[in-house]
Amino acid sequence: MLDSTTNLRDGLPKGIHRIRALPDPQLALLWDSIHVGAGQKEQLLSQAVLNFTLRAQVPRTVLPLHGVILLVGPPGTGKTSLALGLADRVARSFKSNGFRLVEVDPHQLANSALGKTQRAVSDLFSEALRSVAGSAPTVVLLDEVETLAVDRSRLSMDANPIDVHRATDAVLVQLDLLAESNPNLLFVATSNFPQALDEAFTSRCDLVIEVPLPDIEGCRRILGDCVLGLGQTYPTIGRLVGAEGFDAAVAACVGLDGRAIRKAVGNALASSPETAMDPGKVTLADIHGAAEAARKARLAAGGKA
Ligand SMILES: Nc1ncnc2c1ncn2[C@@H]1O[C@H](COP(=O)(O)OP(=O)(O)OP(=O)(O)O)[C@@H](O)[C@H]1O
Ligand SMILES: [Mg+2]
């Protein structure tokens, strides 16, 4: 029977967007497609692996791990992709079947009728996640977690219903309970707004990784990856990597995030109706121009590029 905690769209409990079996080749591709600073992926994977090796063995009085990793950084820097890819990687590390990924949609909870957010959050953490995970090792993606773990010290009681405060309280209480009872759970949370997160939430994270805008080497790898990927379909585009003008196009990308760099290439492919009709005609000058335009647009919008 469906009740108020059931997601009517697909029969999943309210707040759960999707459940996948791991490993998943699509997620492996995502992980490989994201270029971040040296050592960041290794650090993420190591922390995630430790979650599943150590937590069931060592008392929390010795090492109070909560099983929460947080990725923070500007929009479009690859946080969600890394979180999804990490789930796949950690499952592969153990070479055992049975790992799962549960994707939570915090907006489904926060959009609950006024006064019901706290209840929805409690139900998700205390019942739905427990029953979905069972005893199987499970990674839970909490994307845009600032919706759930709102910084209570910044909330005015006038503008925000007490329910929002209580929803954050509920998240914290439930995280403590799950940390105690479910060492086979790992939460991977992402946020664009670390300053909007409640400090008590951040303090429960076992690792906080900052994913910044790519530096020039990062831009080179992202642009190169994108251009080489297009080269699979349009061989002339693949030959642009390392050609004269490539370095200048890379330099024009500095200040853009990874998503914006890939979108600038997309804009370059649409720089004229002729190129759009035959994308293999795109030039490095087109890509350079599109990256410059993206940076200007960002500046005009008050961004930092
Ligand atoms: N560091 C990166 N390396 C390569 N590609 C990247 C990188 N960052 C972003 N991208 C590209 O941008 C797309 C969007 O990335 P993703 O959604 O993971 O970013 P995000 O940080 O979660 O953004 P948001 O904060 O807006 O949710 C990815 O699919 C990828 O193609
Ligand atoms: Mg994201």
PDB file of N, CA and C and ligand atoms in Angstrom, residues 30 33-36 73-82 143-144 190-192 211 214 222 225 257-260 262, ligand 1:
ATOM      1  N   LEU A  30      32.066   8.119 -16.105  1.00  0.00           N
ATOM      2  CA  LEU A  30      31.965   9.446 -15.462  1.00  0.00           C
ATOM      3  C   LEU A  30      33.229   9.749 -14.661  1.00  0.00           C
ATOM      4  N   SER A  33      36.075  10.659 -16.719  1.00  0.00           N
ATOM      5  CA  SER A  33      35.932  11.907 -17.483  1.00  0.00           C
ATOM      6  C   SER A  33      36.229  13.155 -16.641  1.00  0.00           C
ATOM      7  N   ILE A  34      36.347  12.975 -15.330  1.00  0.00           N
ATOM      8  CA  ILE A  34      36.545  14.151 -14.470  1.00  0.00           C
ATOM      9  C   ILE A  34      38.032  14.311 -14.128  1.00  0.00           C
ATOM     10  N   HIS A  35      38.558  15.501 -14.400  1.00  0.00           N
ATOM     11  CA  HIS A  35      39.973  15.790 -14.151  1.00  0.00           C
ATOM     12  C   HIS A  35      40.059  16.782 -12.998  1.00  0.00           C
ATOM     13  N   VAL A  36      40.624  16.301 -11.881  1.00  0.00           N
ATOM     14  CA  VAL A  36      40.778  17.189 -10.716  1.00  0.00           C
ATOM     15  C   VAL A  36      42.236  17.187 -10.286  1.00  0.00           C
ATOM     16  N   GLY A  73      32.400  23.007  -3.672  1.00  0.00           N
ATOM     17  CA  GLY A  73      33.072  23.770  -4.711  1.00  0.00           C
ATOM     18  C   GLY A  73      32.067  24.466  -5.599  1.00  0.00           C
ATOM     19  N   PRO A  74      32.561  25.341  -6.498  1.00  0.00           N
ATOM     20  CA  PRO A  74      31.666  26.095  -7.364  1.00  0.00           C
ATOM     21  C   PRO A  74      30.872  25.170  -8.296  1.00  0.00           C
ATOM     22  N   PRO A  75      29.786  25.686  -8.883  1.00  0.00           N
ATOM     23  CA  PRO A  75      28.997  24.877  -9.819  1.00  0.00           C
ATOM     24  C   PRO A  75      29.849  24.390 -10.993  1.00  0.00           C
ATOM     25  N   GLY A  76      29.544  23.213 -11.468  1.00  0.00           N
ATOM     26  CA  GLY A  76      30.152  22.712 -12.704  1.00  0.00           C
ATOM     27  C   GLY A  76      31.576  22.235 -12.580  1.00  0.00           C
ATOM     28  N   THR A  77      32.037  21.945 -11.349  1.00  0.00           N
ATOM     29  CA  THR A  77      33.432  21.513 -11.189  1.00  0.00           C
ATOM     30  C   THR A  77      33.572  19.988 -11.105  1.00  0.00           C
ATOM     31  N   GLY A  78      32.452  19.269 -11.205  1.00  0.00           N
ATOM     32  CA  GLY A  78      32.537  17.809 -11.286  1.00  0.00           C
ATOM     33  C   GLY A  78      32.192  17.078 -10.002  1.00  0.00           C
ATOM     34  N   LYS A  79      31.577  17.767  -9.027  1.00  0.00           N
ATOM     35  CA  LYS A  79      31.312  17.140  -7.728  1.00  0.00           C
ATOM     36  C   LYS A  79      30.339  15.951  -7.833  1.00  0.00           C
ATOM     37  N   THR A  80      29.227  16.189  -8.508  1.00  0.00           N
ATOM     38  CA  THR A  80      28.236  15.103  -8.606  1.00  0.00           C
ATOM     39  C   THR A  80      28.807  13.935  -9.403  1.00  0.00           C
ATOM     40  N   SER A  81      29.524  14.245 -10.481  1.00  0.00           N
ATOM     41  CA  SER A  81      30.111  13.170 -11.297  1.00  0.00           C
ATOM     42  C   SER A  81      31.114  12.371 -10.468  1.00  0.00           C
ATOM     43  N   LEU A  82      31.909  13.073  -9.671  1.00  0.00           N
ATOM     44  CA  LEU A  82      32.896  12.382  -8.832  1.00  0.00           C
ATOM     45  C   LEU A  82      32.203  11.494  -7.806  1.00  0.00           C
ATOM     46  N   ASP A 143      23.022  14.778  -2.959  1.00  0.00           N
ATOM     47  CA  ASP A 143      23.412  15.895  -3.802  1.00  0.00           C
ATOM     48  C   ASP A 143      22.776  17.177  -3.272  1.00  0.00           C
ATOM     49  N   GLU A 144      23.511  18.280  -3.351  1.00  0.00           N
ATOM     50  CA  GLU A 144      22.994  19.581  -2.889  1.00  0.00           C
ATOM     51  C   GLU A 144      22.460  19.483  -1.459  1.00  0.00           C
ATOM     52  N   THR A 190      27.271  16.527  -1.680  1.00  0.00           N
ATOM     53  CA  THR A 190      27.877  17.616  -2.456  1.00  0.00           C
ATOM     54  C   THR A 190      27.189  18.929  -2.100  1.00  0.00           C
ATOM     55  N   SER A 191      27.939  20.017  -2.254  1.00  0.00           N
ATOM     56  CA  SER A 191      27.329  21.337  -2.034  1.00  0.00           C
ATOM     57  C   SER A 191      28.091  22.443  -2.758  1.00  0.00           C
ATOM     58  N   ASN A 192      27.326  23.373  -3.305  1.00  0.00           N
ATOM     59  CA  ASN A 192      27.913  24.606  -3.850  1.00  0.00           C
ATOM     60  C   ASN A 192      28.058  25.665  -2.777  1.00  0.00           C
ATOM     61  N   VAL A 211      36.613  21.080  -4.317  1.00  0.00           N
ATOM     62  CA  VAL A 211      36.851  20.891  -5.754  1.00  0.00           C
ATOM     63  C   VAL A 211      36.804  22.281  -6.391  1.00  0.00           C
ATOM     64  N   PRO A 214      39.221  24.483 -12.339  1.00  0.00           N
ATOM     65  CA  PRO A 214      40.475  23.880 -12.802  1.00  0.00           C
ATOM     66  C   PRO A 214      41.558  24.928 -13.059  1.00  0.00           C
ATOM     67  N   ILE A 222      40.877  18.909 -19.536  1.00  0.00           N
ATOM     68  CA  ILE A 222      39.434  18.871 -19.820  1.00  0.00           C
ATOM     69  C   ILE A 222      39.190  19.187 -21.301  1.00  0.00           C
ATOM     70  N   ASP A 225      40.413  16.273 -23.402  1.00  0.00           N
ATOM     71  CA  ASP A 225      39.496  15.135 -23.288  1.00  0.00           C
ATOM     72  C   ASP A 225      38.254  15.348 -24.160  1.00  0.00           C
ATOM     73  N   ASP A 257      34.664  26.750 -15.331  1.00  0.00           N
ATOM     74  CA  ASP A 257      34.584  25.419 -14.714  1.00  0.00           C
ATOM     75  C   ASP A 257      34.531  24.353 -15.815  1.00  0.00           C
ATOM     76  N   GLY A 258      34.640  23.093 -15.409  1.00  0.00           N
ATOM     77  CA  GLY A 258      34.695  22.003 -16.388  1.00  0.00           C
ATOM     78  C   GLY A 258      33.467  21.936 -17.270  1.00  0.00           C
ATOM     79  N   ARG A 259      32.302  22.184 -16.658  1.00  0.00           N
ATOM     80  CA  ARG A 259      31.072  22.143 -17.455  1.00  0.00           C
ATOM     81  C   ARG A 259      31.106  23.238 -18.518  1.00  0.00           C
ATOM     82  N   ALA A 260      31.544  24.444 -18.100  1.00  0.00           N
ATOM     83  CA  ALA A 260      31.563  25.591 -19.014  1.00  0.00           C
ATOM     84  C   ALA A 260      32.566  25.367 -20.151  1.00  0.00           C
ATOM     85  N   ARG A 262      33.393  22.467 -21.508  1.00  0.00           N
ATOM     86  CA  ARG A 262      32.782  21.554 -22.480  1.00  0.00           C
ATOM     87  C   ARG A 262      31.668  22.258 -23.256  1.00  0.00           C
TER      88      ARG A 262
HETATM   89  N1  LIG B   1      36.901  18.675 -13.412  1.00  0.00           N
HETATM   90  C1  LIG B   1      36.237  18.305 -14.519  1.00  0.00           C
HETATM   91  N2  LIG B   1      36.839  17.549 -15.472  1.00  0.00           N
HETATM   92  C2  LIG B   1      36.168  17.206 -16.579  1.00  0.00           C
HETATM   93  N3  LIG B   1      34.903  17.517 -16.836  1.00  0.00           N
HETATM   94  C3  LIG B   1      34.246  18.239 -15.930  1.00  0.00           C
HETATM   95  C4  LIG B   1      34.888  18.679 -14.726  1.00  0.00           C
HETATM   96  N4  LIG B   1      34.003  19.380 -14.005  1.00  0.00           N
HETATM   97  C5  LIG B   1      32.865  19.378 -14.696  1.00  0.00           C
HETATM   98  N5  LIG B   1      32.983  18.695 -15.852  1.00  0.00           N
HETATM   99  C6  LIG B   1      31.929  18.493 -16.846  1.00  0.00           C
HETATM  100  O1  LIG B   1      30.771  19.160 -16.397  1.00  0.00           O
HETATM  101  C7  LIG B   1      29.661  18.274 -16.239  1.00  0.00           C
HETATM  102  C8  LIG B   1      28.939  18.647 -14.982  1.00  0.00           C
HETATM  103  O2  LIG B   1      29.659  18.209 -13.849  1.00  0.00           O
HETATM  104  P1  LIG B   1      28.941  17.941 -12.455  1.00  0.00           P
HETATM  105  O3  LIG B   1      27.476  17.941 -12.632  1.00  0.00           O
HETATM  106  O4  LIG B   1      29.559  16.734 -11.869  1.00  0.00           O
HETATM  107  O5  LIG B   1      29.386  19.231 -11.652  1.00  0.00           O
HETATM  108  P2  LIG B   1      28.932  19.737 -10.218  1.00  0.00           P
HETATM  109  O6  LIG B   1      30.158  20.220  -9.544  1.00  0.00           O
HETATM  110  O7  LIG B   1      28.144  18.678  -9.538  1.00  0.00           O
HETATM  111  O8  LIG B   1      28.021  20.955 -10.587  1.00  0.00           O
HETATM  112  P3  LIG B   1      26.843  21.621  -9.707  1.00  0.00           P
HETATM  113  O9  LIG B   1      27.513  22.208  -8.505  1.00  0.00           O
HETATM  114  O10 LIG B   1      26.282  22.668 -10.610  1.00  0.00           O
HETATM  115  O11 LIG B   1      25.856  20.551  -9.353  1.00  0.00           O
HETATM  116  C9  LIG B   1      30.269  16.884 -16.200  1.00  0.00           C
HETATM  117  O12 LIG B   1      29.436  15.964 -16.808  1.00  0.00           O
HETATM  118  C10 LIG B   1      31.545  17.032 -16.982  1.00  0.00           C
HETATM  119  O13 LIG B   1      31.288  16.815 -18.335  1.00  0.00           O
END
